[in-house]
Amino acid sequence: MNEESGTTLLNGTTDAAAGAVAAAGAMFGAMVKLQAEAAEAMLAGMASLTPVALARDGGIPAAWNAMADQLAAAWQPQAAADPAGLRDALGGALADPGQWRGFVDGWYRALPFPDDATRERLLADSLQLWDSLLGQYGIGPEAGRDVPELPRRDRRFADPRWRDQPVFALIHQSYLLLADQVNALVEQAEGIDPAHRQQLAFTMRTLIDALSPANFPATNPVVLERLVQTRGESLVTGLRHVLSDLARGQLTQSAPGAFVVGRDLATTPGKVIHETRLFQLIQYSPATPQVLAAPLVIFPPWINRFYILDLTPQKSFVRWAVEQGVTVLMVSWKSADASLADVTWDDYIRAQIEAIEVARARFKVPAVHTIGYCVAGTTLAATLAVLARRGEGDKVASATFFTAQVDFELAGELRNFIDDTQLAMIDGLARDGCIDGRYLASTFNLLRGQDLIWNYVVNNYLLGEDYRAFDLLHWNGDATNLPARWHRDYLRDLYRDNLLVEPDRLSADGTPIDLRRIATPCFIQAGREDHIAPPQSVWRLTDHLAGPWTFTLAGSGHIAGVVNPPAARKYQYWTNPGVTESYDAFVATAEEHAGSWWPHWIAWLRAQAPAEVPAKGKRVPGGRGDTVIEEAPGRYVMQP
């Protein structure tokens, strides 16, 4: 990537590409105008629905009275001046389909499409949409015919109220049609290099999601009906949610106070047995009389709290592994503060080596099993390469990778955040040498904006609904801070420049890194629907290993694909031991298995080092003669 490639979203585009983007912008401008005009007319003709009417009807809290006039002015400025005229205009438009057809015809002919054929095709699609919709409501040339259901479906508009009234049907179907057409424009634009096309597509998708009529009170019939039913209380409650989230600087996704770490989450019994400025090491108490001789050291990602693998007892991977007769140790990373501003990748690799050495010395064993999740898996690969280069690779009996990448060429939409502009922004966001975890949480939420942002805007802000008590979302909102220097280097060296797969281009603790030296048996797990570490990208790890490996594809994504306990009886997983040449070949002939992949993994782990020992002595943390620091889950996971 050249030096100027990230300065703006459209660097390197041709005039034709710029025209396509301009056309997309014009489309959305027209769409928003149509939404606003339709909403103004609708509200003017339905006086009982207007915020002013609700506010002045009595019985509404004082907080609503204070904002009712502002909302009304923003939603329907023309309605206040001439409600009868707008009502008549709406009725006239619906009664005369020619007005709609004329509007759409002029609209498309005014847009700078690359050629007449494209313009005519899109115009024909739009006119067909209008005719079909109007016909369903007994208006226009298609009236009275047995017309099909609305042509476009989207779960955001699944509620029947989006279809009950022609205005709402026209609004949301117009939005979906225009969204399809804008996406097509991005795909057809010429003169854009692949990286910028992906960045442009992501940006346009984000804009499309934000402009959904479901996200605005005046164009969401479910919100309007709730407004009437609650006599304005719903938006008052929603406003309180907004103000609360603004105060904490983060979108709330789970009921505040519903979960407490150490009480409801991260409750597997154990002790903190080792501590540095960067991490605590937790050892969990055994649940079986015999345990595997080789202990398991888990490295969770430091961009989140470790208890994603120790949620409620029913979902806890840690508790399940302990019940399978495994001595489990978990690294709990410290959320960065000014004291960790100097931390680099070398420190995380040294930390992983230190945790391995502590486990080996504590249990007097030659080797340990390891797990690396996401970025900690990336670092585990580098750690294994460092140990191999030093002639110490046999200290690790096996390595398991949860949704971890080492080759970032196919790393998905997170690559949209690693151009020079984004890296410079990270420097600007740093305070005391650290990046606020709320910024990182927002970045990940953007990758699934409909599910992790706009769903909560509608439900909790516009509908005023109470927050759900959901352990996974509680964890998702429990943000951790990162050392700014290391985070910037990680995005630049790995995501952007993809240096980890180039032998000896990177080093750690003075040792060059060459993944081809890794002879440790590896278990590689990927999520079929993972949007953070796409399975095609995770597969690439297999291209760089010298030792034996097995690949397992799990149903669902980056979190649910990993945290899938057998008792839940959810999802599925795929295996294909005979295929090694490519991910596509693996998928083509893979065998599907119902439920969790965890039992498949534990069978593999036992095969690597089947020896067992009694669960006594230091296998029971905090027992007689054993010095420990504190009870699990420890202090570090509690710190902001």
XYZ file of C-alpha atoms in Angstrom:
640
model
C 0.000 0.000 0.000
C 1.502 3.342 -0.974
C 1.933 6.238 1.390
C -1.033 8.196 0.090
C -3.460 5.299 -0.194
C -5.132 5.934 3.136
C -5.417 9.699 3.169
C -9.003 9.762 1.946
C -11.582 7.171 1.170
C -11.486 7.859 -2.544
C -7.785 8.143 -3.312
C -6.936 6.506 -6.619
C -10.472 6.629 -7.979
C -11.255 7.750 -11.524
C -13.805 10.360 -12.520
C -16.216 7.537 -13.292
C -15.795 6.127 -9.802
C -16.246 9.539 -8.241
C -19.391 9.943 -10.316
C -20.689 6.649 -9.034
C -20.097 7.748 -5.453
C -21.784 11.059 -6.168
C -24.732 9.163 -7.597
C -24.923 7.128 -4.426
C -24.923 10.290 -2.344
C -27.646 11.799 -4.512
C -29.732 8.665 -4.107
C -29.585 8.864 -0.357
C -30.300 12.560 -0.379
C -33.443 11.929 -2.377
C -34.393 9.022 -0.156
C -34.062 11.030 3.050
C -36.067 13.869 1.474
C -38.797 11.433 0.534
C -38.839 10.009 4.060
C -39.062 13.436 5.624
C -41.833 14.650 3.323
C -43.890 11.498 3.755
C -43.487 11.604 7.530
C -44.446 15.283 7.703
C -47.564 14.699 5.669
C -48.520 11.594 7.604
C -48.142 13.253 10.983
C -50.042 16.301 9.833
C -52.961 14.120 8.830
C -52.927 12.124 12.057
C -53.205 14.768 14.728
C -53.505 12.279 17.546
C -50.014 11.020 16.774
C -48.148 14.310 16.894
C -45.792 14.866 19.828
C -47.390 18.262 20.483
C -50.825 16.695 20.791
C -49.503 14.074 23.137
C -47.653 16.570 25.273
C -50.603 18.933 25.616
C -53.152 16.219 26.323
C -52.207 16.077 29.969
C -50.810 13.390 32.168
C -47.353 13.495 30.523
C -44.228 13.952 32.654
C -42.649 17.364 32.727
C -39.572 16.064 30.964
C -41.649 15.268 27.900
C -43.260 18.732 27.869
C -39.793 20.264 27.709
C -38.817 18.451 24.542
C -42.164 17.922 22.791
C -42.132 21.192 20.868
C -38.512 20.673 19.801
C -39.300 17.207 18.484
C -42.392 18.448 16.684
C -40.465 21.303 15.071
C -37.764 18.934 13.886
C -40.177 16.348 12.548
C -42.833 18.421 10.829
C -41.968 22.083 10.297
C -44.305 22.432 7.319
C -47.162 20.577 9.002
C -47.383 23.234 11.670
C -47.862 25.877 9.000
C -50.253 24.043 6.656
C -51.435 20.675 7.960
C -54.435 20.521 5.670
C -52.316 21.178 2.600
C -49.867 18.403 3.412
C -52.672 15.995 4.165
C -54.225 16.749 0.816
C -50.846 16.388 -0.905
C -50.352 12.937 0.559
C -53.834 11.833 -0.413
C -53.414 13.210 -3.910
C -50.124 11.416 -4.427
C -51.538 8.085 -3.389
C -54.629 8.611 -5.510
C -52.613 9.473 -8.619
C -49.780 7.001 -9.254
C -48.659 9.182 -12.128
C -47.269 11.632 -9.601
C -45.085 8.922 -8.095
C -43.979 7.715 -11.523
C -43.122 11.237 -12.634
C -41.119 11.876 -9.492
C -39.120 8.665 -9.873
C -38.567 9.171 -13.593
C -37.165 12.658 -13.057
C -35.120 11.474 -10.122
C -33.307 8.706 -12.001
C -32.793 10.770 -15.145
C -31.111 13.482 -13.088
C -28.609 11.118 -11.488
C -25.150 10.738 -13.123
C -25.295 7.027 -13.888
C -22.403 5.643 -15.943
C -24.678 4.777 -18.893
C -28.296 5.003 -20.076
C -28.842 1.247 -19.814
C -28.096 1.320 -16.082
C -30.396 4.291 -15.585
C -33.233 2.663 -17.492
C -32.867 -0.612 -15.632
C -32.963 1.054 -12.231
C -35.863 3.230 -13.297
C -37.791 0.192 -14.456
C -37.135 -1.543 -11.130
C -38.402 1.490 -9.241
C -41.542 1.931 -11.314
C -42.326 -1.745 -10.934
C -41.947 -1.319 -7.168
C -44.350 1.635 -7.081
C -46.941 -0.116 -9.221
C -46.757 -3.288 -7.164
C -47.015 -1.497 -3.822
C -49.790 0.815 -4.856
C -51.692 -2.096 -6.336
C -51.611 -3.916 -3.039
C -53.381 -0.997 -1.448
C -56.032 -0.684 -4.158
C -54.445 2.256 -5.955
C -53.248 2.578 -9.539
C -53.279 0.274 -12.572
C -52.484 -2.841 -10.518
C -55.456 -2.276 -8.182
C -57.614 -5.289 -7.638
C -55.026 -7.798 -8.868
C -53.712 -10.651 -6.819
C -50.307 -9.078 -6.211
C -47.506 -10.854 -4.309
C -46.084 -9.791 -0.959
C -43.750 -6.815 -0.746
C -40.777 -7.560 -3.024
C -38.016 -6.916 -0.487
C -37.746 -8.361 2.979
C -35.573 -7.349 5.887
C -35.941 -8.337 9.520
C -35.873 -4.670 10.551
C -39.257 -4.299 8.844
C -40.802 -7.639 9.791
C -43.464 -6.101 12.034
C -46.866 -6.041 10.221
C -47.201 -2.319 10.924
C -44.597 -1.654 8.235
C -47.088 -3.097 5.746
C -50.401 -1.971 7.211
C -50.145 1.575 5.831
C -49.049 2.434 2.266
C -46.821 5.292 3.448
C -44.696 3.014 5.626
C -44.621 0.326 2.951
C -43.441 2.844 0.362
C -40.838 4.274 2.720
C -39.189 1.029 3.761
C -39.404 -0.620 0.352
C -37.904 2.502 -1.242
C -35.108 2.382 1.297
C -34.341 -1.275 0.576
C -34.421 -0.715 -3.185
C -32.105 2.272 -3.000
C -29.768 0.412 -0.649
C -29.479 -2.399 -3.195
C -28.820 0.085 -5.973
C -26.160 1.972 -4.016
C -24.370 -1.266 -3.202
C -24.479 -2.157 -6.880
C -22.974 1.216 -7.787
C -20.020 0.552 -5.500
C -19.479 -2.866 -7.063
C -19.678 -1.453 -10.609
C -17.490 1.606 -10.045
C -14.314 1.498 -12.133
C -10.837 2.708 -11.280
C -10.846 1.717 -7.590
C -8.197 -0.617 -6.226
C -9.521 -3.597 -4.207
C -8.575 -2.187 -0.811
C -10.377 1.083 -1.443
C -13.371 -0.666 -2.946
C -13.708 -2.691 0.255
C -13.327 0.459 2.326
C -15.914 2.285 0.226
C -18.333 -0.648 0.438
C -17.966 -0.721 4.222
C -18.521 3.019 4.473
C -21.615 2.891 2.296
C -23.002 -0.067 4.230
C -22.484 1.840 7.467
C -24.305 4.834 5.976
C -27.104 2.623 4.688
C -27.571 1.091 8.128
C -27.650 4.507 9.781
C -30.249 5.902 7.362
C -32.754 3.104 7.838
C -36.265 4.506 8.383
C -36.464 2.156 11.377
C -33.943 4.385 13.168
C -36.077 7.551 13.103
C -39.193 8.129 15.226
C -41.157 9.822 12.460
C -40.726 7.008 9.956
C -41.074 3.997 12.266
C -44.720 2.984 12.772
C -43.844 0.727 15.715
C -42.257 3.680 17.514
C -45.218 5.945 16.731
C -47.712 3.412 18.023
C -45.692 2.910 21.213
C -45.620 6.685 21.573
C -49.412 6.802 21.508
C -49.865 3.799 23.795
C -47.528 5.153 26.469
C -48.682 8.768 26.098
C -45.117 9.826 25.443
C -43.478 7.876 28.270
C -41.569 5.645 25.829
C -39.521 8.484 24.386
C -38.996 9.980 27.827
C -37.551 6.656 28.982
C -35.522 6.464 25.791
C -34.159 9.940 26.413
C -33.042 8.888 29.884
C -31.232 5.943 28.284
C -29.552 8.309 25.830
C -28.408 10.666 28.573
C -27.112 7.767 30.669
C -25.121 6.373 27.750
C -23.730 9.795 26.926
C -22.539 10.131 30.506
C -20.727 6.760 30.433
C -19.495 7.278 26.873
C -20.732 3.895 25.677
C -23.814 2.241 24.223
C -25.513 0.082 26.844
C -26.441 -3.403 25.605
C -27.222 -5.311 28.801
C -29.193 -4.444 31.928
C -26.913 -2.466 34.269
C -26.307 -4.300 37.529
C -27.725 -7.611 36.314
C -24.303 -9.265 36.398
C -21.356 -8.891 38.750
C -17.981 -10.436 37.959
C -17.113 -12.888 40.702
C -20.768 -13.292 41.685
C -22.549 -14.229 38.447
C -19.660 -14.402 35.967
C -16.110 -15.780 36.341
C -17.195 -17.962 39.257
C -15.156 -21.120 38.613
C -13.244 -21.737 41.888
C -9.540 -20.969 41.765
C -6.663 -18.848 43.019
C -4.319 -16.245 41.589
C -0.934 -17.960 41.827
C 1.322 -15.491 39.973
C 1.278 -11.792 39.175
C 3.244 -9.243 37.123
C 2.516 -5.667 36.154
C 0.936 -6.980 32.923
C -1.037 -10.052 33.972
C -2.276 -12.300 36.732
C -2.193 -16.098 36.361
C -5.215 -17.942 37.758
C -5.180 -21.656 38.524
C -8.572 -23.349 38.858
C -9.346 -25.990 41.454
C -9.648 -29.576 40.177
C -13.062 -31.270 39.879
C -11.821 -34.826 39.247
C -9.566 -37.162 41.249
C -7.201 -37.605 38.306
C -6.028 -34.874 35.901
C -3.906 -34.719 32.777
C -0.249 -34.373 33.704
C 0.289 -31.581 31.202
C -1.600 -28.471 32.409
C -3.439 -26.116 30.066
C -2.464 -22.417 29.937
C -5.081 -20.181 28.274
C -4.204 -16.814 26.739
C -7.364 -14.745 26.150
C -7.276 -11.569 24.028
C -6.240 -8.500 26.000
C -8.735 -6.370 24.098
C -11.452 -7.963 26.277
C -11.797 -9.494 29.741
C -10.752 -13.129 30.153
C -14.151 -14.252 31.451
C -15.553 -14.697 27.958
C -14.269 -18.238 28.608
C -15.750 -18.290 32.130
C -19.226 -16.785 31.807
C -22.100 -18.278 33.798
C -21.447 -21.829 35.015
C -23.631 -23.230 32.223
C -21.551 -21.493 29.531
C -18.070 -21.612 31.034
C -15.396 -23.270 28.920
C -13.068 -23.158 31.929
C -15.484 -25.008 34.215
C -16.185 -27.590 31.504
C -12.472 -28.195 30.857
C -11.814 -28.619 34.588
C -14.645 -31.155 34.734
C -12.916 -33.079 31.909
C -9.885 -33.610 34.126
C -7.683 -30.745 32.909
C -5.565 -28.525 35.149
C -6.506 -25.098 33.765
C -4.563 -21.869 34.173
C -5.903 -18.588 32.811
C -4.035 -15.362 32.083
C -5.940 -12.269 33.207
C -4.459 -9.247 31.437
C -4.397 -5.881 33.162
C -6.387 -3.118 31.468
C -3.748 -0.618 30.368
C -3.041 2.556 32.299
C -0.163 5.034 32.272
C 2.096 2.466 33.941
C 1.814 0.243 30.830
C 2.327 2.943 28.215
C 5.702 1.468 27.270
C 4.344 -2.035 26.597
C 5.024 -3.543 23.172
C 4.434 -6.888 21.470
C 7.688 -8.134 22.975
C 6.145 -7.746 26.428
C 3.096 -9.854 25.551
C 5.295 -12.584 24.057
C 7.551 -12.523 27.119
C 4.408 -12.728 29.266
C 3.216 -15.830 27.423
C 6.637 -17.473 27.818
C 6.642 -16.537 31.523
C 3.197 -18.095 32.088
C 4.370 -21.282 30.373
C 7.490 -21.408 32.554
C 5.495 -20.796 35.750
C 3.189 -23.715 34.921
C 6.102 -26.030 34.051
C 7.945 -25.216 37.270
C 4.850 -25.353 39.494
C 3.834 -28.833 38.383
C 7.319 -30.070 37.544
C 6.341 -31.070 34.006
C 8.396 -30.786 30.791
C 5.601 -29.270 28.690
C 2.179 -27.608 28.861
C -0.833 -27.351 26.580
C -1.756 -23.844 25.413
C -4.754 -21.985 23.967
C -4.600 -18.591 22.249
C -7.830 -16.756 21.471
C -7.965 -14.127 18.675
C -5.062 -11.667 18.992
C -3.595 -13.764 21.816
C -3.603 -16.657 19.341
C -1.682 -14.529 16.857
C 0.817 -13.811 19.606
C 0.912 -17.483 20.639
C 2.042 -18.370 17.114
C 4.860 -15.836 17.438
C 5.702 -17.213 20.888
C 5.956 -20.750 19.502
C 8.220 -19.485 16.712
C 10.473 -17.738 19.245
C 10.707 -20.877 21.393
C 11.429 -23.011 18.329
C 14.205 -20.636 17.225
C 15.737 -20.923 20.695
C 15.549 -24.714 20.662
C 12.820 -24.728 23.327
C 9.792 -25.700 21.246
C 9.283 -28.910 23.242
C 8.135 -26.845 26.245
C 4.690 -26.722 24.606
C 2.931 -30.063 24.136
C 0.147 -28.614 22.003
C -1.266 -25.304 20.841
C -4.959 -24.591 20.226
C -5.985 -21.512 18.283
C -9.461 -20.021 18.738
C -10.335 -17.811 15.718
C -6.722 -16.608 15.406
C -5.027 -15.139 12.327
C -1.381 -14.912 11.320
C -1.846 -14.051 7.633
C -3.968 -10.904 7.389
C -4.472 -10.680 3.638
C -8.044 -11.979 4.026
C -8.668 -10.434 7.442
C -12.066 -8.957 6.581
C -13.579 -5.595 7.370
C -11.265 -4.706 10.243
C -8.770 -3.869 7.498
C -10.900 -0.766 6.855
C -9.474 0.690 10.050
C -5.753 0.370 9.327
C -4.870 2.972 6.706
C -2.584 5.886 7.525
C -5.499 8.129 8.483
C -6.821 5.616 10.999
C -3.372 5.012 12.478
C -2.879 8.740 12.918
C -6.273 8.958 14.600
C -5.210 6.296 17.097
C -2.257 8.473 18.054
C -4.670 11.357 18.551
C -6.973 9.267 20.758
C -4.198 8.154 23.095
C -4.249 9.513 26.634
C -1.345 8.763 28.974
C -0.067 6.327 26.356
C -3.302 4.288 26.303
C -6.315 3.835 24.012
C -9.712 3.991 25.693
C -11.383 0.601 25.331
C -14.708 2.251 24.487
C -13.256 3.381 21.159
C -12.271 -0.191 20.354
C -15.685 -1.496 21.410
C -17.352 0.976 19.050
C -15.103 -0.184 16.209
C -16.102 -3.809 16.696
C -19.767 -2.835 17.034
C -19.593 -1.065 13.673
C -18.706 -4.349 12.007
C -22.207 -5.538 12.916
C -23.990 -2.216 13.092
C -27.520 -3.521 12.679
C -27.158 -6.010 15.545
C -24.835 -4.171 17.921
C -25.778 -0.504 17.418
C -29.045 0.253 15.661
C -30.973 -2.572 17.265
C -30.320 -0.914 20.644
C -31.021 2.569 19.340
C -34.496 1.460 18.245
C -35.365 -0.739 21.210
C -33.844 1.244 24.063
C -33.902 4.820 22.794
C -36.936 5.048 20.500
C -39.191 2.388 22.066
C -37.964 3.008 25.610
C -37.670 -0.702 26.368
C -35.841 -2.026 29.396
C -32.426 -3.552 28.833
C -32.140 -7.330 28.724
C -30.011 -9.230 31.216
C -27.560 -10.983 28.890
C -24.195 -12.225 30.147
C -22.493 -12.158 26.755
C -23.512 -8.548 26.133
C -22.394 -7.587 29.623
C -18.953 -8.950 28.746
C -19.057 -7.180 25.367
C -19.549 -3.851 27.119
C -16.837 -4.459 29.732
C -14.163 -2.599 27.782
C -10.421 -2.718 28.452
C -7.801 -0.133 27.578
C -4.777 -0.903 25.395
C -1.218 0.407 25.250
C -1.394 2.861 22.335
C 2.090 2.179 21.020
C 1.555 -1.574 20.787
C -1.960 -1.258 19.333
C -0.683 1.022 16.573
C 2.234 -1.314 15.800
C -0.084 -4.325 15.752
C -2.416 -2.704 13.216
C 0.468 -1.459 11.058
C 2.836 -4.439 11.125
C 0.295 -7.262 11.123
C -3.005 -6.042 9.691
C -1.705 -3.519 7.190
C 1.744 -4.774 6.181
C 1.189 -8.490 6.943
C 4.764 -8.975 8.137
C 4.211 -11.924 10.461
C 4.095 -14.405 7.580
C 7.366 -13.118 6.133
C 10.173 -15.096 7.780
C 12.389 -13.021 10.072
C 10.719 -9.693 9.176
C 9.572 -9.337 12.788
C 11.325 -10.256 16.001
C 10.497 -10.414 19.699
C 12.797 -10.208 22.681
C 15.748 -10.191 20.283
C 14.683 -13.389 18.456
C 13.583 -13.360 14.787
C 10.150 -14.894 14.101
C 9.713 -17.583 11.453
C 6.403 -19.437 11.709
C 7.751 -22.242 9.530
C 9.788 -23.454 12.502
C 6.688 -24.342 14.561
C 6.594 -28.129 14.968
C 4.113 -28.116 17.894
C 0.895 -30.095 17.232
C -1.819 -27.506 16.558
C -5.622 -27.511 16.747
C -7.089 -24.646 14.685
C -10.706 -23.594 15.214
C -12.566 -21.093 13.019
C -16.129 -19.766 13.004
C -18.108 -20.170 9.783
C -19.788 -16.766 10.227
C -16.883 -14.964 11.893
C -16.749 -11.318 10.748
C -13.606 -10.489 12.755
C -11.416 -13.461 11.836
C -12.989 -14.933 8.685
C -12.502 -18.713 8.406
C -10.661 -18.345 5.083
C -8.150 -16.148 6.908
C -7.827 -18.451 9.928
C -7.136 -21.367 7.558
C -4.016 -19.586 6.299
C -2.239 -20.556 9.540
C -2.030 -24.087 8.151
C 0.231 -22.839 5.355
C 2.985 -21.850 7.787
C 3.332 -24.792 10.203
C 6.015 -27.460 10.130
C 4.237 -29.780 12.559
C 0.922 -31.682 12.498
C -2.326 -29.774 12.654
C -6.067 -30.306 12.577
C -8.661 -27.782 11.438
C -12.221 -27.555 12.762
C -14.914 -25.240 11.425
C -17.569 -24.298 13.995
C -21.025 -22.952 13.353
C -21.730 -19.286 14.211
C -19.109 -16.563 14.652
C -16.255 -15.081 16.648
C -17.836 -15.556 20.089
C -20.774 -17.972 19.858
C -18.714 -20.246 17.628
C -16.205 -20.610 20.476
C -18.470 -20.409 23.526
C -20.777 -23.309 22.667
C -21.105 -25.742 25.570
C -22.274 -29.272 24.746
C -25.297 -28.999 27.047
C -26.694 -26.170 24.922
C -27.133 -28.516 21.934
C -26.613 -25.608 19.528
C -24.935 -25.135 16.181
C -22.652 -27.707 14.581
C -19.072 -28.206 13.465
C -17.257 -29.676 10.469
C -14.179 -31.878 10.227
C -12.247 -33.156 7.227
C -9.000 -34.889 8.239
C -8.112 -35.899 4.695
C -8.039 -32.410 3.149
C -5.089 -30.042 3.535
C -4.761 -28.072 0.306
C -7.303 -25.258 0.764
C -10.199 -23.983 2.836
C -12.595 -24.370 -0.092
C -11.538 -27.987 -0.511
C -12.045 -28.561 3.205
C -15.590 -27.179 3.068
C -16.512 -29.027 -0.125
C -16.159 -32.487 1.414
C -16.311 -31.775 5.168
C -18.379 -33.955 7.493
C -20.966 -32.094 9.594
C -21.469 -32.962 13.263
C -24.329 -31.695 15.440
C -23.683 -29.635 18.556
C -20.512 -28.418 20.246
C -16.992 -29.068 18.987
C -15.594 -29.082 22.551
C -15.728 -32.905 22.960
C -13.912 -33.257 19.630
C -11.200 -30.933 20.942
C -10.771 -32.656 24.317
C -10.326 -36.004 22.547
C -7.608 -34.431 20.395
C -5.937 -32.855 23.450
C -5.830 -36.141 25.341
C -4.264 -37.860 22.352
C -1.330 -35.409 22.402
C -0.326 -36.196 26.005
C -2.559 -38.814 27.648
C -0.608 -39.263 30.921
C -2.555 -38.518 34.129
C -1.608 -37.747 37.721
C -3.564 -37.493 40.999
C -5.213 -34.135 41.612
C -3.291 -33.314 44.801
C -0.431 -31.153 46.001
C -0.119 -27.982 43.969
C -2.787 -29.288 41.595
C -5.109 -27.932 44.318
C -4.278 -24.220 44.457
C -4.106 -22.769 47.948
C -3.660 -26.131 49.627
C -1.332 -26.803 52.541
C 2.060 -25.234 51.932
C 0.964 -23.460 48.757
C 1.369 -19.690 48.616
C -1.252 -17.876 46.547
C -2.052 -14.209 46.007
C -5.856 -14.013 46.142
C -9.088 -15.717 45.155
C -10.114 -15.973 41.521
C -11.083 -14.023 39.483
C -8.491 -11.626 40.921
C -8.103 -7.850 41.008
C -6.991 -7.206 37.446
C -10.277 -8.209 35.849
C -12.081 -5.748 38.125
C -9.957 -2.737 37.250
C -11.274 -0.207 34.709
